[in-house]
mmCIF file of C-alpha atoms in Angstrom:
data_model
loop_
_atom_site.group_PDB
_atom_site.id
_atom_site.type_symbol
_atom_site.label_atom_id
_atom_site.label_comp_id
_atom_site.label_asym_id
_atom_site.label_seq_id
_atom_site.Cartn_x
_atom_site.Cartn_y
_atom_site.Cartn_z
ATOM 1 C CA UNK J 1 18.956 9.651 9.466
ATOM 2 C CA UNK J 2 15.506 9.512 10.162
ATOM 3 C CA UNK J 3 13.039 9.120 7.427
ATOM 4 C CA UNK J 4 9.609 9.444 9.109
ATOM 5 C CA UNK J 5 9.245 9.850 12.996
ATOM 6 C CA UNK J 6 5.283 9.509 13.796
ATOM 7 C CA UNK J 7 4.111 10.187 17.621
ATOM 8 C CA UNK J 8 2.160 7.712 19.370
ATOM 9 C CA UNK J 9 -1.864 8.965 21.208
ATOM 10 C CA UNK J 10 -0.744 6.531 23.785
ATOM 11 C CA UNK J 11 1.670 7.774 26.130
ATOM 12 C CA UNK J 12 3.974 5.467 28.282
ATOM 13 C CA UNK J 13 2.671 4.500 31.861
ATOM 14 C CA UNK J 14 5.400 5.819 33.843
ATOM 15 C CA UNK J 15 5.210 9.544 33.952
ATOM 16 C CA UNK J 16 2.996 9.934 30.710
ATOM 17 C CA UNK J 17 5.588 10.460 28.457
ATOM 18 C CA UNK J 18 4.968 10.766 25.000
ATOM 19 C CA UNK J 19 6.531 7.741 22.523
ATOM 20 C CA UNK J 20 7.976 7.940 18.954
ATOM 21 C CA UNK J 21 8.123 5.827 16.273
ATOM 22 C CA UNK J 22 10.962 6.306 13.881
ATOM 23 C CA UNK J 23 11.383 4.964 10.380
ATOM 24 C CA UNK J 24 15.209 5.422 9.951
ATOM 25 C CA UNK J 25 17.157 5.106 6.420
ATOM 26 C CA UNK J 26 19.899 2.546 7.590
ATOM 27 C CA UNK J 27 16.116 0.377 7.629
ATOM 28 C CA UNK J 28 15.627 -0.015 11.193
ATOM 29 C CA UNK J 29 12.522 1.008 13.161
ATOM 30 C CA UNK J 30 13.533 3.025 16.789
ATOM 31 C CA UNK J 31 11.140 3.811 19.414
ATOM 32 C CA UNK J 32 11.931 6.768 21.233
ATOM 33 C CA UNK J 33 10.549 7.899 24.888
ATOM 34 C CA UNK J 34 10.290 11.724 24.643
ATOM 35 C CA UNK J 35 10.089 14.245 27.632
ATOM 36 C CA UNK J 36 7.285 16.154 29.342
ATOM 37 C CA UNK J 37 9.516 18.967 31.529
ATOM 38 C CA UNK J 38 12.798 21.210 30.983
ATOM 39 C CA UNK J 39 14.747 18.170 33.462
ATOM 40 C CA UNK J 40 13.819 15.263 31.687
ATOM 41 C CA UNK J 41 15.651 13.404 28.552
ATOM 42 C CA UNK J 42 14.487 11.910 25.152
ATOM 43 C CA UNK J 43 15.489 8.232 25.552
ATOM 44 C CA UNK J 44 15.321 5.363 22.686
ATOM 45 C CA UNK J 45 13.660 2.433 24.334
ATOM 46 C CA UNK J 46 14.325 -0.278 21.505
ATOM 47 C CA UNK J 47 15.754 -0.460 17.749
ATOM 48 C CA UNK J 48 15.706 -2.777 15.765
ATOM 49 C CA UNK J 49 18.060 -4.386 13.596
ATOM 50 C CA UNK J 50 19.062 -2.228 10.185
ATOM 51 C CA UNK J 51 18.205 -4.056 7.094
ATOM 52 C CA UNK J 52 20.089 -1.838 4.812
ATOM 53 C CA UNK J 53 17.324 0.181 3.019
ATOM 54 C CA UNK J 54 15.133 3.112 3.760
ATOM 55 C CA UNK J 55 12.352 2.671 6.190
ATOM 56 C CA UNK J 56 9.687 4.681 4.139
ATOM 57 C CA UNK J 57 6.676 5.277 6.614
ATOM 58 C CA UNK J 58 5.040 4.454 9.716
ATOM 59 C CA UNK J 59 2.123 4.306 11.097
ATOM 60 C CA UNK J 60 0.355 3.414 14.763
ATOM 61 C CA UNK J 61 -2.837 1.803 15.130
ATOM 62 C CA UNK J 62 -4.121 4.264 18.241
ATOM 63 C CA UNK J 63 -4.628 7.256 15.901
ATOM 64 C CA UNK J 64 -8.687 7.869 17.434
ATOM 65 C CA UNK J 65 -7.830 6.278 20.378
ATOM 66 C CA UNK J 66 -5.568 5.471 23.599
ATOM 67 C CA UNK J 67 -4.667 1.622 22.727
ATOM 68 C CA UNK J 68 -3.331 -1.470 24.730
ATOM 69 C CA UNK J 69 -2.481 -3.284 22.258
ATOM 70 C CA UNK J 70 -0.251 -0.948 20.122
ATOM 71 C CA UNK J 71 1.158 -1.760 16.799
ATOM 72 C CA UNK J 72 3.199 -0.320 14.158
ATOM 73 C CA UNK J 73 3.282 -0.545 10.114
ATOM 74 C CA UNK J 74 6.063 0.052 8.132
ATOM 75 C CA UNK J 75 6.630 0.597 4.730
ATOM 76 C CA UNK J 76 9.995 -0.227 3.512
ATOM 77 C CA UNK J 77 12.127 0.818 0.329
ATOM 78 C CA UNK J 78 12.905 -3.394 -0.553
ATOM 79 C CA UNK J 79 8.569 -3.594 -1.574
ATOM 80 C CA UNK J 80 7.684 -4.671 1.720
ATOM 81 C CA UNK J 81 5.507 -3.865 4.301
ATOM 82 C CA UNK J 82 5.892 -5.168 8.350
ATOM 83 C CA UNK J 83 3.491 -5.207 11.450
ATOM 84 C CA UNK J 84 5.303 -4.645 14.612
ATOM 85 C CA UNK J 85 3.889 -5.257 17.930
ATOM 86 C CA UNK J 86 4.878 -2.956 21.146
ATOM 87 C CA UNK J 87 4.181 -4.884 24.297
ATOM 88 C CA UNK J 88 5.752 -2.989 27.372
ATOM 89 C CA UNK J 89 7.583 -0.606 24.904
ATOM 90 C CA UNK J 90 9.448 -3.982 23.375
ATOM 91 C CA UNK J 91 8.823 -4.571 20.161
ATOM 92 C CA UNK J 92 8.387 -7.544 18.235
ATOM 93 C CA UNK J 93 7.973 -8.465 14.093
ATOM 94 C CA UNK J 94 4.430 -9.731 13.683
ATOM 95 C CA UNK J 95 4.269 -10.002 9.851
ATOM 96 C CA UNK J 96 6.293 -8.989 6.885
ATOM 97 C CA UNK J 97 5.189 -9.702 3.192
ATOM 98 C CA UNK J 98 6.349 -8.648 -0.094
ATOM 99 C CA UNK J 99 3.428 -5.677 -0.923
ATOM 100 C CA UNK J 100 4.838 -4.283 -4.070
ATOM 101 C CA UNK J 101 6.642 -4.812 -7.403
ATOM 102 C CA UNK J 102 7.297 -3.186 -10.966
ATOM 103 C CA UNK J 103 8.542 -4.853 -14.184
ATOM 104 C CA UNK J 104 8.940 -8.018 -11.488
ATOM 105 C CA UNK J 105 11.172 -6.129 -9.132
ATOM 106 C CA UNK J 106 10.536 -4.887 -5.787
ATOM 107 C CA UNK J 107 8.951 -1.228 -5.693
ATOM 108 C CA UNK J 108 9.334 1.434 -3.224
ATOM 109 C CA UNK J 109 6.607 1.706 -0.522
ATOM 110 C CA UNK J 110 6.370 5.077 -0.111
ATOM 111 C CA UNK J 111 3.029 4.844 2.345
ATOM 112 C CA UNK J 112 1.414 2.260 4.509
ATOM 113 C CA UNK J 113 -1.452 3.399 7.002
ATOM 114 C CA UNK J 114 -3.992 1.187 9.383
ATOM 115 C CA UNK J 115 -7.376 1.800 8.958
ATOM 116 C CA UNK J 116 -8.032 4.055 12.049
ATOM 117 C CA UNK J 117 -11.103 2.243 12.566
ATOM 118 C CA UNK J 118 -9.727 -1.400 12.104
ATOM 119 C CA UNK J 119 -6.163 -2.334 13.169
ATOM 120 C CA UNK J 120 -6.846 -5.668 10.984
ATOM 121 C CA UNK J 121 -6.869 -3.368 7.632
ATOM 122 C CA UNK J 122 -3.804 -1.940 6.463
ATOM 123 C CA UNK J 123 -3.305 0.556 3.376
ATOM 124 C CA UNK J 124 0.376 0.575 1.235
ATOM 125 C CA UNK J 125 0.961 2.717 -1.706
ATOM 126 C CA UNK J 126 4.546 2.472 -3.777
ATOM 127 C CA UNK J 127 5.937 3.138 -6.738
ATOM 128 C CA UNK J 128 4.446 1.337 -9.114
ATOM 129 C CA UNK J 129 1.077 3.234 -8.453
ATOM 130 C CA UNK J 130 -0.934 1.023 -7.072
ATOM 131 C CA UNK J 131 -2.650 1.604 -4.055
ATOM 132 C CA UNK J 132 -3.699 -1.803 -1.997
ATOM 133 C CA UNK J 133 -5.792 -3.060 1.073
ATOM 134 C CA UNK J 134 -4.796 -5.743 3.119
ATOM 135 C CA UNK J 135 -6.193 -8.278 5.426
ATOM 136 C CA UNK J 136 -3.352 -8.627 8.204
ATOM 137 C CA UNK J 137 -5.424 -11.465 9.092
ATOM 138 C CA UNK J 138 -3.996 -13.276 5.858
ATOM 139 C CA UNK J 139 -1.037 -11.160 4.927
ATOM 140 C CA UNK J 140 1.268 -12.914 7.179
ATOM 141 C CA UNK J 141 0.713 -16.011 5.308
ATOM 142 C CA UNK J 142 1.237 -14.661 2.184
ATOM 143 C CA UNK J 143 -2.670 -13.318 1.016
ATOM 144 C CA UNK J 144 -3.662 -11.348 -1.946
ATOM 145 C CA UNK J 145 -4.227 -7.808 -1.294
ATOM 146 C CA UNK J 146 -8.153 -7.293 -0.671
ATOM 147 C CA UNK J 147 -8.208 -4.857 -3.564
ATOM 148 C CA UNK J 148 -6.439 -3.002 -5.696
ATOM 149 C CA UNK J 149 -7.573 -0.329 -7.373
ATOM 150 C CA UNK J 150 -5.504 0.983 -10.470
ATOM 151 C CA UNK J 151 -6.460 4.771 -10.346
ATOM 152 C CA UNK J 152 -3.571 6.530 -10.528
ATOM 153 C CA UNK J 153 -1.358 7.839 -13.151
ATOM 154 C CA UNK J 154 2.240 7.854 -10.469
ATOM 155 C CA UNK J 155 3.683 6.438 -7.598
ATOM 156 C CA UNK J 156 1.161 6.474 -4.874
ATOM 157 C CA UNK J 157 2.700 8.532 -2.153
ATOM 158 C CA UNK J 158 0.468 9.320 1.035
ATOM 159 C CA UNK J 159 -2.544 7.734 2.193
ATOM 160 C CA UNK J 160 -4.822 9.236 5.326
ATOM 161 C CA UNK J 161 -7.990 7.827 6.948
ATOM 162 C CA UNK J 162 -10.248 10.561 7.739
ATOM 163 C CA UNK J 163 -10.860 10.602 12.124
ATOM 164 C CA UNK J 164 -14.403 10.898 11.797
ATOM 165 C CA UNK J 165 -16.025 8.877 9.376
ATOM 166 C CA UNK J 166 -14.969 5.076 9.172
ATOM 167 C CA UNK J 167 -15.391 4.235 5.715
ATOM 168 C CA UNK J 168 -13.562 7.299 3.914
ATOM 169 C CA UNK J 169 -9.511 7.981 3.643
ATOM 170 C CA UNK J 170 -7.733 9.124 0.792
ATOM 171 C CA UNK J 171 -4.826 9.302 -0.965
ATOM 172 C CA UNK J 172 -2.162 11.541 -3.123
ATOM 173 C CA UNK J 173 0.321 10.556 -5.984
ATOM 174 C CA UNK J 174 2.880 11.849 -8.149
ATOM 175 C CA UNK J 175 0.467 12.424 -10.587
ATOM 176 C CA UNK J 176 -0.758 15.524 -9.258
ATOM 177 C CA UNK J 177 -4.080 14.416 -7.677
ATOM 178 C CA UNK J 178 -5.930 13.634 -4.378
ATOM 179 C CA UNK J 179 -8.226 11.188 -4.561
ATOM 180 C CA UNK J 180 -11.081 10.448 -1.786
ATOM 181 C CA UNK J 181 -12.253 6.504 -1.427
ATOM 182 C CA UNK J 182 -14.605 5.084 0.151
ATOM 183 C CA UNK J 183 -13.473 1.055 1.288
ATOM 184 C CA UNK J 184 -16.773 -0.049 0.904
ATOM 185 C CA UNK J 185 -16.691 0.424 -2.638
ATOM 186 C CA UNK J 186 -13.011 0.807 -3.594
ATOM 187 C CA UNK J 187 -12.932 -0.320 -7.401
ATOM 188 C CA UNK J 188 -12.574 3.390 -8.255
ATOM 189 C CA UNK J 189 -12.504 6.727 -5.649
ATOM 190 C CA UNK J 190 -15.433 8.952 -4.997
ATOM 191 C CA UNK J 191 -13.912 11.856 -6.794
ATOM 192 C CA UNK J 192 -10.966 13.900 -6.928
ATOM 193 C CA UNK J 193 -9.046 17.291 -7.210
ATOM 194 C CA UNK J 194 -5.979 18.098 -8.785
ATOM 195 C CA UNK J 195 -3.342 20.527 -6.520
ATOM 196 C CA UNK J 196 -0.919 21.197 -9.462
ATOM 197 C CA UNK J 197 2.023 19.884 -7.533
ATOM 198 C CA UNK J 198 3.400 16.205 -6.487
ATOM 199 C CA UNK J 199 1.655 14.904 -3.430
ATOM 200 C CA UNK J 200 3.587 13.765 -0.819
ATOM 201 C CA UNK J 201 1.571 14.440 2.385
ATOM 202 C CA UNK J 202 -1.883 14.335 3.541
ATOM 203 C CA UNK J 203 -3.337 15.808 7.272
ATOM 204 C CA UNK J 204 -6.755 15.733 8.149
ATOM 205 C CA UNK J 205 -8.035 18.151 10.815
ATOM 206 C CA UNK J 206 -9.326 16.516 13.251
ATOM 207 C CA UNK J 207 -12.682 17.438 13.999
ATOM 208 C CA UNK J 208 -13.397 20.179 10.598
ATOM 209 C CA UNK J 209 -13.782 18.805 6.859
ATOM 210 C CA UNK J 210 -10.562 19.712 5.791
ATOM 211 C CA UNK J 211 -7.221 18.272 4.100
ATOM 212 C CA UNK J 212 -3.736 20.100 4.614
ATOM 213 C CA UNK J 213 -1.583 18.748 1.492
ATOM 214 C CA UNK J 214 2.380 19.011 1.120
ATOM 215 C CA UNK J 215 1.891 19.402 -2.295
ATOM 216 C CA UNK J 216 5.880 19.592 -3.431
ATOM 217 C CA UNK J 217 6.951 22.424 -6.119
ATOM 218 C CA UNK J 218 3.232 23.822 -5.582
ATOM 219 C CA UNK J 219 3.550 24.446 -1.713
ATOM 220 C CA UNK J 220 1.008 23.634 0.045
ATOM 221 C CA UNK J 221 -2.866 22.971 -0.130
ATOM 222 C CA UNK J 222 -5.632 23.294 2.121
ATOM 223 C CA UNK J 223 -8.660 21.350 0.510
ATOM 224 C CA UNK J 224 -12.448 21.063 1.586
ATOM 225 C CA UNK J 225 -13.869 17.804 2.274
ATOM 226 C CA UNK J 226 -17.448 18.347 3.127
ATOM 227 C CA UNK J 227 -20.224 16.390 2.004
ATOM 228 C CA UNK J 228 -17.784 13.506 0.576
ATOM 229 C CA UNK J 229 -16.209 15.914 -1.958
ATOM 230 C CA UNK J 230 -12.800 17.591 -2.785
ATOM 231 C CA UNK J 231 -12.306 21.487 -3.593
ATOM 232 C CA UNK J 232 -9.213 23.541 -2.948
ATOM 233 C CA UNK J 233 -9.735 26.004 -0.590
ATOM 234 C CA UNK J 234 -6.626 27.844 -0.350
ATOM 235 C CA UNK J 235 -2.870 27.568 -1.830
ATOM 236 C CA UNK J 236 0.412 28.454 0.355
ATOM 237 C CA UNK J 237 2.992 29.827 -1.532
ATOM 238 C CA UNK J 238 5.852 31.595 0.202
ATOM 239 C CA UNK J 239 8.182 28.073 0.321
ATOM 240 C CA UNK J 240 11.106 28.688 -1.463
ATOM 241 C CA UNK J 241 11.506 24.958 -1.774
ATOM 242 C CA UNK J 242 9.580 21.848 -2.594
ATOM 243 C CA UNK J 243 7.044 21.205 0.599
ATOM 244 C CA UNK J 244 7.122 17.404 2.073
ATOM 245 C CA UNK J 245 5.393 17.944 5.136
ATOM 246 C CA UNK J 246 2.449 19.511 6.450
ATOM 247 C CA UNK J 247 0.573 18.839 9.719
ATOM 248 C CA UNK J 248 -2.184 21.050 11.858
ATOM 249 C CA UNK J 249 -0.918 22.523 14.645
ATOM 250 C CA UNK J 250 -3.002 21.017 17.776
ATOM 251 C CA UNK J 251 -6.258 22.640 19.547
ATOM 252 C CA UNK J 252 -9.307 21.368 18.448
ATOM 253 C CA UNK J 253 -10.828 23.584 15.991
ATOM 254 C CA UNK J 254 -7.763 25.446 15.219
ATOM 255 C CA UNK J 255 -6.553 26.059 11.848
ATOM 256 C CA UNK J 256 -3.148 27.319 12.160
ATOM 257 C CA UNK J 257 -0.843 24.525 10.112
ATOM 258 C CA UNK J 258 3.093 23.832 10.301
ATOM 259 C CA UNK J 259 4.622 23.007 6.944
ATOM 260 C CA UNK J 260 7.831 21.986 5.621
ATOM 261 C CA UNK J 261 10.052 22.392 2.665
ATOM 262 C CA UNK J 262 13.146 20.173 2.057
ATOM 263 C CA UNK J 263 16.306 21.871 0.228
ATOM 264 C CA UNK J 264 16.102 25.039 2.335
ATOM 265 C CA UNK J 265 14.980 23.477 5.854
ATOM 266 C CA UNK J 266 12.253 25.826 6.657
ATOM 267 C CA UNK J 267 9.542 25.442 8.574
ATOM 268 C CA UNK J 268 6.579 27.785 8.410
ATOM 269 C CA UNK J 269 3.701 28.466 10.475
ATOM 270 C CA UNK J 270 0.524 29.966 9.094
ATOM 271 C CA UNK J 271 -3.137 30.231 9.705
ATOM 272 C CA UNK J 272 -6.147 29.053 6.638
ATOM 273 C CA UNK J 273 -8.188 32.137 6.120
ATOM 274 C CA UNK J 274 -12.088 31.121 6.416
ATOM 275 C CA UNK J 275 -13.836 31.172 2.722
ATOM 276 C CA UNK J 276 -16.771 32.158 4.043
ATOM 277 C CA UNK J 277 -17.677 29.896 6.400
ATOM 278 C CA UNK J 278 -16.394 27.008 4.688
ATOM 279 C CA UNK J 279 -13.919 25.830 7.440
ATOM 280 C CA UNK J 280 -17.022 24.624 9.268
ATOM 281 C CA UNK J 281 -18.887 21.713 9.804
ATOM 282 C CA UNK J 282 -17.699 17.913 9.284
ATOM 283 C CA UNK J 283 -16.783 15.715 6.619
#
Protein backbone atom coordinates (compact mmCIF):
# COMPACT_ATOMS: atom_id res chain seq x y z
CA UNK A 1 0.00 0.00 0.00
CA UNK A 2 1.16 3.30 -0.42
CA UNK A 3 1.42 5.59 2.48
CA UNK A 4 2.40 8.99 0.99
CA UNK A 5 3.12 9.43 -2.84
CA UNK A 6 4.62 13.18 -3.28
CA UNK A 7 5.26 14.47 -7.07
CA UNK A 8 8.51 15.73 -8.02
CA UNK A 9 8.80 19.93 -9.85
CA UNK A 10 11.47 18.22 -11.80
CA UNK A 11 10.32 16.20 -14.53
CA UNK A 12 12.47 13.38 -16.17
CA UNK A 13 14.62 14.38 -19.30
CA UNK A 14 13.23 12.07 -21.72
CA UNK A 15 9.83 13.20 -22.75
CA UNK A 16 9.16 15.45 -19.58
CA UNK A 17 7.45 13.08 -17.70
CA UNK A 18 6.42 13.77 -14.40
CA UNK A 19 8.22 11.50 -11.35
CA UNK A 20 6.76 10.16 -8.04
CA UNK A 21 8.00 9.49 -4.93
CA UNK A 22 6.23 6.87 -2.92
CA UNK A 23 6.48 6.13 0.77
CA UNK A 24 5.00 2.55 0.83
CA UNK A 25 3.90 0.59 4.20
CA UNK A 26 5.92 -2.71 3.54
CA UNK A 27 8.88 0.40 4.28
CA UNK A 28 10.29 0.76 0.97
CA UNK A 29 10.61 4.02 -0.99
CA UNK A 30 9.42 3.54 -5.07
CA UNK A 31 9.95 6.05 -7.65
CA UNK A 32 7.47 6.03 -10.20
CA UNK A 33 7.70 7.65 -13.92
CA UNK A 34 4.13 8.87 -14.63
CA UNK A 35 2.60 9.69 -18.14
CA UNK A 36 1.95 12.89 -20.09
CA UNK A 37 -0.66 11.44 -23.05
CA UNK A 38 -3.71 8.83 -23.30
CA UNK A 39 -0.70 6.17 -25.05
CA UNK A 40 1.78 6.33 -22.55
CA UNK A 41 2.25 4.10 -19.17
CA UNK A 42 3.05 4.85 -15.44
CA UNK A 43 6.35 2.95 -14.96
CA UNK A 44 8.32 2.39 -11.46
CA UNK A 45 11.90 3.25 -12.21
CA UNK A 46 13.53 1.93 -8.84
CA UNK A 47 12.38 0.51 -5.26
CA UNK A 48 14.04 -0.03 -2.76
CA UNK A 49 14.40 -2.71 -0.41
CA UNK A 50 11.26 -3.12 2.28
CA UNK A 51 12.37 -2.75 5.78
CA UNK A 52 9.25 -4.00 7.31
CA UNK A 53 7.58 -0.81 8.71
CA UNK A 54 5.57 2.05 7.40
CA UNK A 55 7.29 4.62 5.34
CA UNK A 56 5.54 7.72 6.98
CA UNK A 57 6.37 10.77 4.63
CA UNK A 58 8.34 12.14 1.95
CA UNK A 59 9.55 14.92 0.83
CA UNK A 60 11.77 16.39 -2.37
CA UNK A 61 14.16 19.07 -2.12
CA UNK A 62 12.98 20.93 -5.66
CA UNK A 63 9.70 22.19 -4.12
CA UNK A 64 10.53 26.26 -5.50
CA UNK A 65 12.56 25.02 -8.00
CA UNK A 66 13.60 22.62 -11.05
CA UNK A 67 16.74 20.78 -9.30
CA UNK A 68 19.82 18.69 -10.54
CA UNK A 69 20.67 17.42 -7.75
CA UNK A 70 17.38 15.86 -6.41
CA UNK A 71 16.93 14.30 -3.09
CA UNK A 72 14.40 12.70 -1.03
CA UNK A 73 13.55 12.57 2.93
CA UNK A 74 11.79 10.04 4.52
CA UNK A 75 10.26 9.64 7.63
CA UNK A 76 9.89 6.17 8.80
CA UNK A 77 7.56 4.39 11.48
CA UNK A 78 11.08 2.57 13.34
CA UNK A 79 12.06 6.71 14.65
CA UNK A 80 14.14 7.29 11.79
CA UNK A 81 14.59 9.59 9.24
CA UNK A 82 16.76 8.88 5.63
CA UNK A 83 18.19 11.18 2.80
CA UNK A 84 18.04 9.56 -0.51
CA UNK A 85 19.82 10.77 -3.47
CA UNK A 86 18.26 10.38 -7.22
CA UNK A 87 21.05 10.56 -9.74
CA UNK A 88 19.69 9.51 -13.28
CA UNK A 89 16.38 8.36 -11.61
CA UNK A 90 18.68 5.70 -9.41
CA UNK A 91 18.55 6.16 -6.12
CA UNK A 92 20.93 5.83 -3.48
CA UNK A 93 20.82 6.01 0.78
CA UNK A 94 22.77 9.12 1.72
CA UNK A 95 22.07 9.22 5.50
CA UNK A 96 19.86 7.52 7.98
CA UNK A 97 19.84 8.42 11.79
CA UNK A 98 17.71 7.57 14.63
CA UNK A 99 15.44 11.16 14.87
CA UNK A 100 12.98 10.15 17.47
CA UNK A 101 12.17 8.28 20.71
CA UNK A 102 9.56 8.07 23.70
CA UNK A 103 9.98 6.45 27.15
CA UNK A 104 13.54 5.26 25.31
CA UNK A 105 11.83 3.57 22.42
CA UNK A 106 11.70 4.49 18.92
CA UNK A 107 8.69 6.96 18.01
CA UNK A 108 6.75 7.25 14.93
CA UNK A 109 7.87 9.95 12.42
CA UNK A 110 4.89 11.04 11.20
CA UNK A 111 6.56 14.20 9.09
CA UNK A 112 9.93 15.10 7.76
CA UNK A 113 10.22 18.16 5.24
CA UNK A 114 13.53 20.05 3.66
CA UNK A 115 13.68 23.48 4.13
CA UNK A 116 12.53 24.68 0.62
CA UNK A 117 15.11 27.19 0.77
CA UNK A 118 18.06 24.93 2.04
CA UNK A 119 18.33 21.24 1.02
CA UNK A 120 21.05 21.06 4.02
CA UNK A 121 18.04 21.68 6.68
CA UNK A 122 15.64 19.08 7.25
CA UNK A 123 12.39 19.24 9.58
CA UNK A 124 10.91 15.69 11.41
CA UNK A 125 8.01 15.67 13.67
CA UNK A 126 6.82 12.15 15.51
CA UNK A 127 5.09 10.98 18.11
CA UNK A 128 6.52 11.97 20.95
CA UNK A 129 5.75 15.71 20.05
CA UNK A 130 8.66 17.09 19.40
CA UNK A 131 9.33 18.89 16.45
CA UNK A 132 13.30 19.04 15.38
CA UNK A 133 15.78 20.73 12.87
CA UNK A 134 18.57 19.08 11.50
CA UNK A 135 21.88 19.78 10.00
CA UNK A 136 22.23 16.94 7.22
CA UNK A 137 25.62 18.22 7.21
CA UNK A 138 26.12 16.39 10.70
CA UNK A 139 23.18 14.07 10.88
CA UNK A 140 24.83 11.39 9.00
CA UNK A 141 27.38 11.14 11.62
CA UNK A 142 25.18 10.99 14.26
CA UNK A 143 24.58 15.11 15.30
CA UNK A 144 22.22 16.58 17.73
CA UNK A 145 19.22 18.02 16.25
CA UNK A 146 19.86 21.95 15.76
CA UNK A 147 16.85 22.63 17.95
CA UNK A 148 14.13 21.39 19.43
CA UNK A 149 11.48 23.17 20.45
CA UNK A 150 8.94 21.51 22.98
CA UNK A 151 5.67 23.40 21.97
CA UNK A 152 3.27 21.05 21.52
CA UNK A 153 0.83 19.25 23.59
CA UNK A 154 0.62 15.77 20.76
CA UNK A 155 2.34 14.00 18.26
CA UNK A 156 3.63 16.44 15.77
CA UNK A 157 2.03 15.47 12.53
CA UNK A 158 2.67 17.82 9.40
CA UNK A 159 5.19 20.33 8.87
CA UNK A 160 5.16 22.90 5.61
CA UNK A 161 7.68 25.61 4.60
CA UNK A 162 5.88 28.48 3.29
CA UNK A 163 7.13 29.07 -0.92
CA UNK A 164 7.64 32.58 -0.45
CA UNK A 165 9.30 33.64 2.50
CA UNK A 166 12.54 31.65 3.58
CA UNK A 167 12.53 31.86 7.16
CA UNK A 168 8.75 30.87 8.01
CA UNK A 169 7.05 27.13 7.85
CA UNK A 170 4.81 25.70 10.20
CA UNK A 171 3.47 22.94 11.67
CA UNK A 172 0.17 20.94 13.02
CA UNK A 173 -0.27 18.29 15.87
CA UNK A 174 -2.66 16.15 17.48
CA UNK A 175 -3.24 18.64 19.84
CA UNK A 176 -5.49 20.61 17.86
CA UNK A 177 -3.23 23.54 16.82
CA UNK A 178 -1.19 25.12 13.95
CA UNK A 179 1.61 26.72 14.88
CA UNK A 180 3.73 29.28 12.57
CA UNK A 181 7.79 29.42 13.29
CA UNK A 182 10.10 31.33 12.27
CA UNK A 183 13.88 29.21 12.11
CA UNK A 184 15.63 32.12 12.97
CA UNK A 185 14.25 32.17 16.27
CA UNK A 186 12.74 28.71 16.86
CA UNK A 187 12.78 28.36 20.81
CA UNK A 188 9.01 28.95 20.68
CA UNK A 189 6.55 29.73 17.32
CA UNK A 190 5.36 33.12 16.32
CA UNK A 191 1.81 32.39 17.23
CA UNK A 192 -0.86 30.06 16.66
CA UNK A 193 -4.57 29.07 15.96
CA UNK A 194 -6.49 26.31 17.08
CA UNK A 195 -8.82 24.37 14.12
CA UNK A 196 -10.80 22.21 16.64
CA UNK A 197 -9.80 19.02 14.92
CA UNK A 198 -6.43 16.75 14.75
CA UNK A 199 -3.99 18.10 12.23
CA UNK A 200 -2.73 15.94 9.87
CA UNK A 201 -2.03 18.05 6.74
CA UNK A 202 -0.79 21.36 5.86
CA UNK A 203 -0.84 23.13 1.98
CA UNK A 204 0.30 26.42 1.37
CA UNK A 205 -0.95 28.26 -1.73
CA UNK A 206 1.52 29.09 -3.59
CA UNK A 207 1.68 32.57 -4.33
CA UNK A 208 -1.59 33.96 -1.69
CA UNK A 209 -1.18 34.00 2.29
CA UNK A 210 -3.09 31.12 2.89
CA UNK A 211 -3.01 27.52 4.67
CA UNK A 212 -5.44 24.61 3.50
CA UNK A 213 -5.51 22.20 6.72
CA UNK A 214 -6.83 18.43 6.76
CA UNK A 215 -7.96 19.01 9.99
CA UNK A 216 -9.41 15.21 10.79
CA UNK A 217 -13.02 14.90 12.60
CA UNK A 218 -13.27 18.85 11.97
CA UNK A 219 -12.93 18.69 8.05
CA UNK A 220 -11.09 20.93 6.72
CA UNK A 221 -9.56 24.51 7.30
CA UNK A 222 -8.60 27.27 5.22
CA UNK A 223 -6.46 29.71 7.46
CA UNK A 224 -4.98 33.29 6.73
CA UNK A 225 -1.41 33.84 6.97
CA UNK A 226 -0.81 37.44 6.24
CA UNK A 227 1.41 39.63 7.99
CA UNK A 228 3.13 36.54 9.94
CA UNK A 229 -0.16 35.63 11.69
CA UNK A 230 -2.78 32.76 11.85
CA UNK A 231 -6.75 33.28 11.62
CA UNK A 232 -9.26 30.81 10.28
CA UNK A 233 -10.83 31.93 7.42
CA UNK A 234 -13.25 29.39 6.53
CA UNK A 235 -14.30 25.69 7.79
CA UNK A 236 -15.36 22.73 5.25
CA UNK A 237 -17.77 20.59 6.56
CA UNK A 238 -19.67 18.27 4.26
CA UNK A 239 -16.93 15.12 4.88
CA UNK A 240 -18.68 12.46 6.27
CA UNK A 241 -15.38 11.12 7.48
CA UNK A 242 -12.21 12.20 9.18
CA UNK A 243 -10.16 14.48 6.41
CA UNK A 244 -6.25 13.43 5.94
CA UNK A 245 -5.53 15.24 2.96
CA UNK A 246 -5.93 18.48 1.48
CA UNK A 247 -4.00 20.11 -1.39
CA UNK A 248 -4.83 23.34 -3.84
CA UNK A 249 -5.79 22.48 -6.98
CA UNK A 250 -3.06 24.10 -9.49
CA UNK A 251 -3.32 27.66 -11.41
CA UNK A 252 -1.67 30.29 -9.83
CA UNK A 253 -4.00 32.33 -7.92
CA UNK A 254 -6.69 29.84 -7.83
CA UNK A 255 -8.44 28.83 -4.81
CA UNK A 256 -10.37 25.86 -5.64
CA UNK A 257 -8.86 22.92 -3.11
CA UNK A 258 -9.13 18.94 -3.37
CA UNK A 259 -9.60 17.26 -0.01
CA UNK A 260 -9.78 13.90 1.32
CA UNK A 261 -11.47 11.87 3.93
CA UNK A 262 -10.32 8.31 4.88
CA UNK A 263 -13.16 5.69 6.02
CA UNK A 264 -15.52 6.69 3.20
CA UNK A 265 -12.87 7.37 0.27
CA UNK A 266 -14.19 10.60 -0.93
CA UNK A 267 -12.67 13.12 -2.51
CA UNK A 268 -14.17 16.58 -2.75
CA UNK A 269 -13.56 19.53 -4.74
CA UNK A 270 -14.54 22.99 -3.58
CA UNK A 271 -13.73 26.59 -4.00
CA UNK A 272 -12.68 29.21 -0.56
CA UNK A 273 -15.20 31.97 -0.70
CA UNK A 274 -13.21 35.49 -0.48
CA UNK A 275 -13.79 37.20 3.18
CA UNK A 276 -13.64 40.28 1.84
CA UNK A 277 -10.70 40.58 0.19
CA UNK A 278 -8.76 38.61 2.49
CA UNK A 279 -7.55 35.91 -0.03
CA UNK A 280 -5.19 38.60 -1.29
CA UNK A 281 -1.87 39.66 -0.96
CA UNK A 282 1.25 37.55 0.42
CA UNK A 283 2.39 36.12 3.49
Amino acid sequence: ATHHPKWSATPVEDGGRPLLACGLAEGSLALVQGCIGEEDTVAVLEQTEARGHLYLSVDWNDRRESRVDKKVVVSEASGEVAVWSLAQDRMELLQRWDAHQLCGCPSEVWIAAFNAFDDNVALSGADDACLKIWDLRQAGEGGAAVMIPRQHDAGVTTLCWCPTEEHLFVSGSYDEHIRLWDIRSPRQPITSCHVNGGVWRLKWHSTRPLLASASMHRGATVVSTAESSLKVLHEYQDHDSMAYGIDWCPGGTSTSIASCSFYDHALHFWEVPDAGGALAGGC
